[in-house]
Amino acid sequence: MNIRNPKSLEVCLSPALLSLYSVENYIVVIIDIFRATSSICYGIENGAEAIIPVAQVEECVAYREKGTGYLLAAERDGSVVDGFDFGNSPFSYTAEKVAGKTVVLTTTNGTQALHLSRKAKKVVIGSFLNLTSLSNFLKTQNENILLVCAGWKNNFNLEDTTFAGAVIDHLIADGNYTLDDPALAAFDLYQLAKGDISAYLSKTSHGERMRKLGIEKDIAFCLNVDITTAIPILQGEKLVKLI
Amino acid sequence: MNIRNPKSLEVCLSPALLSLYSVENYIVVIIDIFRATSSICYGIENGAEAIIPVAQVEECVAYREKGTGYLLAAERDGSVVDGFDFGNSPFSYTAEKVAGKTVVLTTTNGTQALHLSRKAKKVVIGSFLNLTSLSNFLKTQNENILLVCAGWKNNFNLEDTTFAGAVIDHLIADGNYTLDDPALAAFDLYQLAKGDISAYLSKTSHGERMRKLGIEKDIAFCLNVDITTAIPILQGEKLVKLI
């Protein structure tokens, strides 16, 4: 890291704000903690050849017609859609199920964030599962970094921003970055959260929604820190393992 | 406050996110701490008959042609624009200058937030200057409340969000509200800030810009808590004193 020439470390709190940034000047990290980017990290760690995020169940269906090589993941209201292989639970992304396969994953918030970030220098995927590995990679890059929160229905959510703060906590420990206001806020929120992330996030609106859907186990799993090291990176339309 | 029927207490972090809310269901509070809403609170407190916020210097000029009854406030890059009466410093809004007058105030971020909120049940103006008075008013309303941060260039800023947290801190002390995620974050940030708001906000990007403009005194003034009690409210195009 060049001390005289600090890089920008910024946080985009919602896809609706992404047009305010010139993404081509950044490495972008996509964050959708409950549950898309957690499942993606877990799936790539467990040997999925690629994961293709799409916004709509209908797009997912289209892949069935392209051949039998795809696993199709689609949920509506927390249940696997009829005729699909599985939903968005990270527990579906075990080695037994995904190793060597290409998974087509339906995720509205995350896909929008990915789509809007395609012109970035690189687009990688972050979650608590690969926090340290991701942060160590970012430290080596000597580039401006934009942490993009997928949020909820185009608005801010606490879990994605708190995770952005966790990445910032790692990076500024031994790096020289200029933080924007959203990054300062994310860092501060993470300081409040890091003693017990699960307790801190239990108050969020999204956590509440997830509890109503009966997927508390998914939530708990998505808050496991550093159980994976793989970093998913966007190549064309596919997320693959960064080598 | 009806315990069984909690009202929503929400925070819109940027005008760019305001389309996500149905403002007609809320009392909206416009927040632009550095410096528009602080100056407006001070001006209304000091007897200004009305304050008319406009987005562009050109719109401000148009009021000159409407008659001599207007004081025109316009700044570019922190300096009073040639030919105008004064700029956006709260120190311009003393009783000597504004009592009985109508002020046309140029403020990009604040005007946009106001314009987008016009269909709300009521639109009032908040700043640290009138924090307790504003909060006490909101407590009596038994309505959903949306705290709208004017932000900076359509993005999140720390000072507006921290102030939103201060209002929430007042309201939830003896009210029954449901907070959305931005409100939870704002409340938490205010908890970090409230011991020394000035020190907390000194790290913000906007504070930095203001220091470069040489208007540190304005910043310090805008962080004075409860030095006014007037609540500016939108009536048509004008902000007037709530009676």
PDB file of N, CA and C in Angstrom, chain B residues 190-200:
ATOM      1  N   TYR B 190     -26.162   7.611  16.535  1.00  0.00           N
ATOM      2  CA  TYR B 190     -26.329   8.713  17.487  1.00  0.00           C
ATOM      3  C   TYR B 190     -25.839   8.325  18.881  1.00  0.00           C
ATOM      4  N   GLN B 191     -26.018   7.063  19.249  1.00  0.00           N
ATOM      5  CA  GLN B 191     -25.511   6.646  20.564  1.00  0.00           C
ATOM      6  C   GLN B 191     -23.992   6.830  20.635  1.00  0.00           C
ATOM      7  N   LEU B 192     -23.319   6.568  19.514  1.00  0.00           N
ATOM      8  CA  LEU B 192     -21.859   6.754  19.469  1.00  0.00           C
ATOM      9  C   LEU B 192     -21.504   8.235  19.483  1.00  0.00           C
ATOM     10  N   ALA B 193     -22.381   9.045  18.929  1.00  0.00           N
ATOM     11  CA  ALA B 193     -22.066  10.465  18.724  1.00  0.00           C
ATOM     12  C   ALA B 193     -22.427  11.341  19.908  1.00  0.00           C
ATOM     13  N   LYS B 194     -23.429  10.945  20.688  1.00  0.00           N
ATOM     14  CA  LYS B 194     -24.075  11.948  21.539  1.00  0.00           C
ATOM     15  C   LYS B 194     -23.200  12.483  22.663  1.00  0.00           C
ATOM     16  N   GLY B 195     -22.200  11.727  23.061  1.00  0.00           N
ATOM     17  CA  GLY B 195     -21.297  12.250  24.091  1.00  0.00           C
ATOM     18  C   GLY B 195     -20.559  13.496  23.627  1.00  0.00           C
ATOM     19  N   ASP B 196     -20.208  13.551  22.352  1.00  0.00           N
ATOM     20  CA  ASP B 196     -19.514  14.709  21.778  1.00  0.00           C
ATOM     21  C   ASP B 196     -19.805  14.733  20.283  1.00  0.00           C
ATOM     22  N   ILE B 197     -20.940  15.329  19.952  1.00  0.00           N
ATOM     23  CA  ILE B 197     -21.413  15.304  18.559  1.00  0.00           C
ATOM     24  C   ILE B 197     -20.397  15.954  17.618  1.00  0.00           C
ATOM     25  N   SER B 198     -19.821  17.045  18.078  1.00  0.00           N
ATOM     26  CA  SER B 198     -18.860  17.761  17.249  1.00  0.00           C
ATOM     27  C   SER B 198     -17.645  16.896  16.923  1.00  0.00           C
ATOM     28  N   ALA B 199     -17.118  16.221  17.924  1.00  0.00           N
ATOM     29  CA  ALA B 199     -15.961  15.351  17.695  1.00  0.00           C
ATOM     30  C   ALA B 199     -16.347  14.208  16.767  1.00  0.00           C
ATOM     31  N   TYR B 200     -17.534  13.654  16.998  1.00  0.00           N
ATOM     32  CA  TYR B 200     -17.962  12.516  16.185  1.00  0.00           C
ATOM     33  C   TYR B 200     -18.077  12.901  14.713  1.00  0.00           C
TER      34      TYR B 200
END
